[in-house]
């Protein structure tokens, strides 16, 4: 796995900065993790363009600048236990694995989980656990989490996920109707309740209930 040439990588990081990804640790993680292996097939050559690209099961790997903005908004600390809902290609989980102690990532399509696990293994990312489950209910057996990131759009932040967030924890989630522009929001859990702030407009595939029909 050779990765892109240094010039391509430099331009990638420069572009991320221009899009508002300024956190040095996030930029370092995104420089380290090659997006190529997460984008299989004919689109792999375009891995370093700032575009969402199609992956298996009719899903998409998010745009790198959006991955950067979301990761930055999550304010991950090295000791954190993080839950990601919507593994997709595994790219976002790989970035998180460089910043957190432990990453749990859940996905409703078993095939995407299998493919992501193979990439994690090849990159020696040993602190990621990927599972095929309906993430709308979170992952009660590993809760509570310091950080939760949802990479599919929900109409509202799902109640079970709010319940699985630690006091002092942060959740980043796109909310709104699918097929329209959604708003990326950050939820902070305080002892007395939840505080919400809007980050930017985004567009994600919908958070669906139940497991995918693939094998
Ligand atoms: N984070 C991914 C991109 C995710 S695309 C990456 O870095 O590539 C959104 C993913 O959420 C899709 O793969 C979709 O299948 C998944 N998804 C949708 N609803 C879900 C649910 N209820 N539970 C788990 N995953 C879900």
mmCIF file of C-alpha atoms and ligand atoms in Angstrom:
data_model
loop_
_atom_site.group_PDB
_atom_site.id
_atom_site.type_symbol
_atom_site.label_atom_id
_atom_site.label_comp_id
_atom_site.label_asym_id
_atom_site.label_seq_id
_atom_site.Cartn_x
_atom_site.Cartn_y
_atom_site.Cartn_z
ATOM 1 C CA UNK A 1 0.000 0.000 0.000
ATOM 2 C CA UNK A 2 2.041 2.950 -1.206
ATOM 3 C CA UNK A 3 -0.354 5.881 -0.692
ATOM 4 C CA UNK A 4 -0.318 9.140 -2.594
ATOM 5 C CA UNK A 5 2.780 11.130 -3.544
ATOM 6 C CA UNK A 6 3.903 13.831 -1.049
ATOM 7 C CA UNK A 7 2.662 16.645 -3.297
ATOM 8 C CA UNK A 8 -0.882 15.200 -3.424
ATOM 9 C CA UNK A 9 -0.880 14.759 0.331
ATOM 10 C CA UNK A 10 0.378 18.288 0.936
ATOM 11 C CA UNK A 11 -2.363 19.719 -1.253
ATOM 12 C CA UNK A 12 -4.939 17.549 0.533
ATOM 13 C CA UNK A 13 -3.945 18.941 3.953
ATOM 14 C CA UNK A 14 -3.744 22.491 2.561
ATOM 15 C CA UNK A 15 -7.258 22.116 1.176
ATOM 16 C CA UNK A 16 -8.600 20.764 4.472
ATOM 17 C CA UNK A 17 -7.194 23.856 6.215
ATOM 18 C CA UNK A 18 -8.854 26.134 3.683
ATOM 19 C CA UNK A 19 -12.165 24.420 4.519
ATOM 20 C CA UNK A 20 -11.782 25.217 8.209
ATOM 21 C CA UNK A 21 -10.069 22.084 9.519
ATOM 22 C CA UNK A 22 -7.447 23.795 11.680
ATOM 23 C CA UNK A 23 -6.940 21.388 14.620
ATOM 24 C CA UNK A 24 -3.345 20.158 14.366
ATOM 25 C CA UNK A 25 -4.099 16.679 15.736
ATOM 26 C CA UNK A 26 -7.007 16.171 13.336
ATOM 27 C CA UNK A 27 -4.884 17.313 10.392
ATOM 28 C CA UNK A 28 -2.051 14.979 11.456
ATOM 29 C CA UNK A 29 -4.459 12.019 11.673
ATOM 30 C CA UNK A 30 -5.885 12.818 8.251
ATOM 31 C CA UNK A 31 -2.401 13.109 6.817
ATOM 32 C CA UNK A 32 -1.459 9.747 8.285
ATOM 33 C CA UNK A 33 -4.503 7.710 7.232
ATOM 34 C CA UNK A 34 -4.527 7.009 3.497
ATOM 35 C CA UNK A 35 -8.105 7.386 2.165
ATOM 36 C CA UNK A 36 -7.279 5.251 -0.900
ATOM 37 C CA UNK A 37 -7.876 1.776 0.619
ATOM 38 C CA UNK A 38 -11.291 2.884 1.917
ATOM 39 C CA UNK A 39 -12.404 3.847 -1.589
ATOM 40 C CA UNK A 40 -12.400 0.617 -3.534
ATOM 41 C CA UNK A 41 -12.674 0.016 -7.258
ATOM 42 C CA UNK A 42 -12.925 2.601 -9.984
ATOM 43 C CA UNK A 43 -13.166 5.591 -7.684
ATOM 44 C CA UNK A 44 -9.970 4.801 -5.754
ATOM 45 C CA UNK A 45 -7.956 7.117 -8.021
ATOM 46 C CA UNK A 46 -10.086 10.004 -6.775
ATOM 47 C CA UNK A 47 -9.499 9.321 -3.069
ATOM 48 C CA UNK A 48 -7.640 12.602 -2.570
ATOM 49 C CA UNK A 49 -10.338 14.786 -4.069
ATOM 50 C CA UNK A 50 -12.605 16.499 -1.569
ATOM 51 C CA UNK A 51 -15.691 14.610 -2.672
ATOM 52 C CA UNK A 52 -18.046 12.029 -1.230
ATOM 53 C CA UNK A 53 -17.628 8.837 -3.305
ATOM 54 C CA UNK A 54 -19.802 5.750 -3.772
ATOM 55 C CA UNK A 55 -18.971 2.593 -1.793
ATOM 56 C CA UNK A 56 -20.721 -0.806 -1.625
ATOM 57 C CA UNK A 57 -24.372 -1.245 -0.543
ATOM 58 C CA UNK A 58 -25.401 2.044 -2.186
ATOM 59 C CA UNK A 59 -23.656 4.079 0.538
ATOM 60 C CA UNK A 60 -21.037 6.820 0.388
ATOM 61 C CA UNK A 61 -17.717 7.633 1.986
ATOM 62 C CA UNK A 62 -18.032 11.167 3.322
ATOM 63 C CA UNK A 63 -16.210 14.163 1.889
ATOM 64 C CA UNK A 64 -12.814 14.546 3.630
ATOM 65 C CA UNK A 65 -13.444 18.172 4.639
ATOM 66 C CA UNK A 66 -16.709 17.093 6.324
ATOM 67 C CA UNK A 67 -14.862 14.249 8.114
ATOM 68 C CA UNK A 68 -12.345 16.851 9.291
ATOM 69 C CA UNK A 69 -14.986 19.324 10.488
ATOM 70 C CA UNK A 70 -16.930 16.596 12.318
ATOM 71 C CA UNK A 71 -13.827 15.135 13.949
ATOM 72 C CA UNK A 72 -12.710 18.579 15.062
ATOM 73 C CA UNK A 73 -16.165 19.363 16.497
ATOM 74 C CA UNK A 74 -16.010 16.136 18.503
ATOM 75 C CA UNK A 75 -12.967 17.413 20.507
ATOM 76 C CA UNK A 76 -11.583 13.907 21.030
ATOM 77 C CA UNK A 77 -9.143 13.313 23.876
ATOM 78 C CA UNK A 78 -6.552 10.510 23.920
ATOM 79 C CA UNK A 79 -8.328 8.634 26.735
ATOM 80 C CA UNK A 80 -11.775 8.741 25.129
ATOM 81 C CA UNK A 81 -14.031 5.835 24.268
ATOM 82 C CA UNK A 82 -15.850 6.805 21.080
ATOM 83 C CA UNK A 83 -18.913 5.388 19.351
ATOM 84 C CA UNK A 84 -19.425 5.925 15.634
ATOM 85 C CA UNK A 85 -22.814 5.098 14.101
ATOM 86 C CA UNK A 86 -22.438 4.444 10.359
ATOM 87 C CA UNK A 87 -19.098 2.705 9.659
ATOM 88 C CA UNK A 88 -19.549 2.922 5.888
ATOM 89 C CA UNK A 89 -16.058 2.603 4.414
ATOM 90 C CA UNK A 90 -14.374 2.818 7.832
ATOM 91 C CA UNK A 91 -12.473 6.007 6.964
ATOM 92 C CA UNK A 92 -13.967 8.145 9.740
ATOM 93 C CA UNK A 93 -13.345 5.372 12.301
ATOM 94 C CA UNK A 94 -9.710 5.120 11.178
ATOM 95 C CA UNK A 95 -9.202 8.858 11.717
ATOM 96 C CA UNK A 96 -10.812 8.586 15.169
ATOM 97 C CA UNK A 97 -8.601 5.623 16.062
ATOM 98 C CA UNK A 98 -5.559 7.928 15.888
ATOM 99 C CA UNK A 99 -7.117 10.380 18.361
ATOM 100 C CA UNK A 100 -9.003 8.201 20.854
ATOM 101 C CA UNK A 101 -8.204 5.290 23.151
ATOM 102 C CA UNK A 102 -10.910 3.026 21.753
ATOM 103 C CA UNK A 103 -13.363 3.294 18.858
ATOM 104 C CA UNK A 104 -16.562 1.275 18.512
ATOM 105 C CA UNK A 105 -18.122 1.637 15.089
ATOM 106 C CA UNK A 106 -21.469 0.136 14.122
ATOM 107 C CA UNK A 107 -23.069 -0.343 10.725
ATOM 108 C CA UNK A 108 -26.327 -1.944 9.503
ATOM 109 C CA UNK A 109 -24.664 -3.565 6.420
ATOM 110 C CA UNK A 110 -22.585 -6.639 7.337
ATOM 111 C CA UNK A 111 -20.640 -6.416 4.078
ATOM 112 C CA UNK A 112 -19.409 -2.887 4.851
ATOM 113 C CA UNK A 113 -18.318 -4.022 8.315
ATOM 114 C CA UNK A 114 -16.336 -6.934 6.847
ATOM 115 C CA UNK A 115 -14.636 -4.743 4.255
ATOM 116 C CA UNK A 116 -13.790 -2.025 6.781
ATOM 117 C CA UNK A 117 -12.353 -4.626 9.190
ATOM 118 C CA UNK A 118 -9.990 -5.818 6.457
ATOM 119 C CA UNK A 119 -8.679 -2.294 5.926
ATOM 120 C CA UNK A 120 -8.289 -1.713 9.692
ATOM 121 C CA UNK A 121 -6.257 -4.913 9.911
ATOM 122 C CA UNK A 122 -4.041 -4.014 6.986
ATOM 123 C CA UNK A 123 -3.352 -0.631 8.614
ATOM 124 C CA UNK A 124 -2.753 -2.230 12.062
ATOM 125 C CA UNK A 125 -5.507 -0.127 13.656
ATOM 126 C CA UNK A 126 -6.037 -2.421 16.629
ATOM 127 C CA UNK A 127 -8.191 -0.116 18.792
ATOM 128 C CA UNK A 128 -11.263 -0.235 16.516
ATOM 129 C CA UNK A 129 -14.141 -2.668 17.048
ATOM 130 C CA UNK A 130 -16.616 -2.787 14.153
ATOM 131 C CA UNK A 131 -19.994 -4.484 14.519
ATOM 132 C CA UNK A 132 -23.111 -5.115 12.458
ATOM 133 C CA UNK A 133 -25.943 -3.664 14.520
ATOM 134 C CA UNK A 134 -28.684 -1.083 14.178
ATOM 135 C CA UNK A 135 -26.916 1.937 15.599
ATOM 136 C CA UNK A 136 -30.126 3.885 16.251
ATOM 137 C CA UNK A 137 -30.103 2.072 19.573
ATOM 138 C CA UNK A 138 -26.421 2.762 20.190
ATOM 139 C CA UNK A 139 -24.308 0.079 21.816
ATOM 140 C CA UNK A 140 -25.712 -0.363 25.337
ATOM 141 C CA UNK A 141 -23.174 -3.041 26.339
ATOM 142 C CA UNK A 142 -20.264 -0.587 25.887
ATOM 143 C CA UNK A 143 -22.043 2.571 27.084
ATOM 144 C CA UNK A 144 -21.511 5.220 28.313
ATOM 145 C CA UNK A 145 -19.287 6.928 25.736
ATOM 146 C CA UNK A 146 -17.143 10.040 26.013
ATOM 147 C CA UNK A 147 -17.902 10.899 22.413
ATOM 148 C CA UNK A 148 -20.539 9.799 19.886
ATOM 149 C CA UNK A 149 -20.449 10.609 16.182
ATOM 150 C CA UNK A 150 -23.328 9.785 13.861
ATOM 151 C CA UNK A 151 -22.526 9.776 10.154
ATOM 152 C CA UNK A 152 -26.071 9.293 8.855
ATOM 153 C CA UNK A 153 -28.854 11.847 9.174
ATOM 154 C CA UNK A 154 -31.568 11.482 11.807
ATOM 155 C CA UNK A 155 -34.681 13.613 12.156
ATOM 156 C CA UNK A 156 -33.673 14.295 15.741
ATOM 157 C CA UNK A 157 -30.705 13.149 17.829
ATOM 158 C CA UNK A 158 -31.750 9.567 18.717
ATOM 159 C CA UNK A 159 -32.813 9.227 22.368
ATOM 160 C CA UNK A 160 -30.815 6.025 23.046
ATOM 161 C CA UNK A 161 -27.645 7.774 21.852
ATOM 162 C CA UNK A 162 -28.244 10.793 24.088
ATOM 163 C CA UNK A 163 -28.752 8.367 26.972
ATOM 164 C CA UNK A 164 -25.421 6.631 26.221
ATOM 165 C CA UNK A 165 -23.415 9.860 26.325
ATOM 166 C CA UNK A 166 -21.376 10.520 29.501
ATOM 167 C CA UNK A 167 -21.927 13.689 31.496
ATOM 168 C CA UNK A 168 -19.393 16.079 29.959
ATOM 169 C CA UNK A 169 -19.578 14.094 26.719
ATOM 170 C CA UNK A 170 -20.044 15.398 23.183
ATOM 171 C CA UNK A 171 -22.114 14.019 20.309
ATOM 172 C CA UNK A 172 -21.940 15.234 16.714
ATOM 173 C CA UNK A 173 -24.906 14.334 14.499
ATOM 174 C CA UNK A 174 -26.475 15.561 11.251
ATOM 175 C CA UNK A 175 -30.168 16.249 11.785
ATOM 176 C CA UNK A 176 -32.979 16.959 9.350
ATOM 177 C CA UNK A 177 -35.086 15.258 6.711
ATOM 178 C CA UNK A 178 -33.162 13.010 4.321
ATOM 179 C CA UNK A 179 -32.755 14.211 0.735
ATOM 180 C CA UNK A 180 -32.618 17.811 1.827
ATOM 181 C CA UNK A 181 -29.909 19.855 3.434
ATOM 182 C CA UNK A 182 -29.425 18.816 7.028
ATOM 183 C CA UNK A 183 -27.704 20.637 9.861
ATOM 184 C CA UNK A 184 -24.687 19.239 11.641
ATOM 185 C CA UNK A 185 -25.194 19.768 15.340
ATOM 186 C CA UNK A 186 -23.064 19.302 18.423
ATOM 187 C CA UNK A 187 -24.675 18.163 21.634
ATOM 188 C CA UNK A 188 -22.898 18.592 24.964
ATOM 189 C CA UNK A 189 -24.220 16.715 27.932
ATOM 190 C CA UNK A 190 -24.103 18.627 31.206
ATOM 191 C CA UNK A 191 -25.233 17.450 34.613
ATOM 192 C CA UNK A 192 -28.369 19.504 34.199
ATOM 193 C CA UNK A 193 -29.220 18.639 30.597
ATOM 194 C CA UNK A 194 -28.153 18.938 26.961
ATOM 195 C CA UNK A 195 -26.768 21.955 25.136
ATOM 196 C CA UNK A 196 -27.077 22.084 21.342
ATOM 197 C CA UNK A 197 -25.185 24.160 18.808
ATOM 198 C CA UNK A 198 -25.333 24.235 15.033
ATOM 199 C CA UNK A 199 -22.107 23.730 13.129
ATOM 200 C CA UNK A 200 -22.933 23.885 9.406
ATOM 201 C CA UNK A 201 -25.229 22.548 6.701
ATOM 202 C CA UNK A 202 -24.367 19.016 5.513
ATOM 203 C CA UNK A 203 -25.863 16.256 3.426
ATOM 204 C CA UNK A 204 -25.819 12.635 4.606
ATOM 205 C CA UNK A 205 -27.613 9.399 3.757
ATOM 206 C CA UNK A 206 -30.465 8.698 6.198
ATOM 207 C CA UNK A 207 -30.150 6.760 9.449
ATOM 208 C CA UNK A 208 -32.360 3.722 8.770
ATOM 209 C CA UNK A 209 -33.817 1.231 11.206
ATOM 210 C CA UNK A 210 -33.016 -2.495 11.079
ATOM 211 C CA UNK A 211 -30.160 -4.344 9.409
ATOM 212 C CA UNK A 212 -29.287 -4.254 5.684
ATOM 213 C CA UNK A 213 -30.355 -7.220 3.549
ATOM 214 C CA UNK A 214 -26.850 -8.081 2.272
ATOM 215 C CA UNK A 215 -24.938 -11.103 3.603
HETATM 216 N N1 LIG B 1 -18.593 7.202 8.252
HETATM 217 C C1 LIG B 1 -18.589 6.598 6.937
HETATM 218 C C2 LIG B 1 -19.632 7.157 6.009
HETATM 219 C C3 LIG B 1 -20.956 6.721 6.441
HETATM 220 S S1 LIG B 1 -22.276 6.730 5.269
HETATM 221 C C4 LIG B 1 -17.227 6.653 6.299
HETATM 222 O O1 LIG B 1 -16.286 7.192 6.900
HETATM 223 O O2 LIG B 1 -17.082 6.118 5.197
HETATM 224 C C5 LIG B 1 -23.533 6.327 6.439
HETATM 225 C C6 LIG B 1 -23.554 4.893 6.856
HETATM 226 O O3 LIG B 1 -24.526 4.780 7.892
HETATM 227 C C7 LIG B 1 -24.000 3.949 5.741
HETATM 228 O O4 LIG B 1 -23.037 2.979 5.525
HETATM 229 C C8 LIG B 1 -25.294 3.346 6.285
HETATM 230 O O5 LIG B 1 -25.483 1.988 5.930
HETATM 231 C C9 LIG B 1 -25.106 3.500 7.775
HETATM 232 N N2 LIG B 1 -26.338 3.479 8.558
HETATM 233 C C10 LIG B 1 -27.551 4.019 8.269
HETATM 234 N N3 LIG B 1 -28.439 3.761 9.250
HETATM 235 C C11 LIG B 1 -27.776 3.025 10.196
HETATM 236 C C12 LIG B 1 -28.141 2.445 11.458
HETATM 237 N N4 LIG B 1 -29.372 2.554 11.958
HETATM 238 N N5 LIG B 1 -27.213 1.761 12.147
HETATM 239 C C13 LIG B 1 -25.957 1.628 11.665
HETATM 240 N N6 LIG B 1 -25.528 2.161 10.495
HETATM 241 C C14 LIG B 1 -26.443 2.850 9.757
#
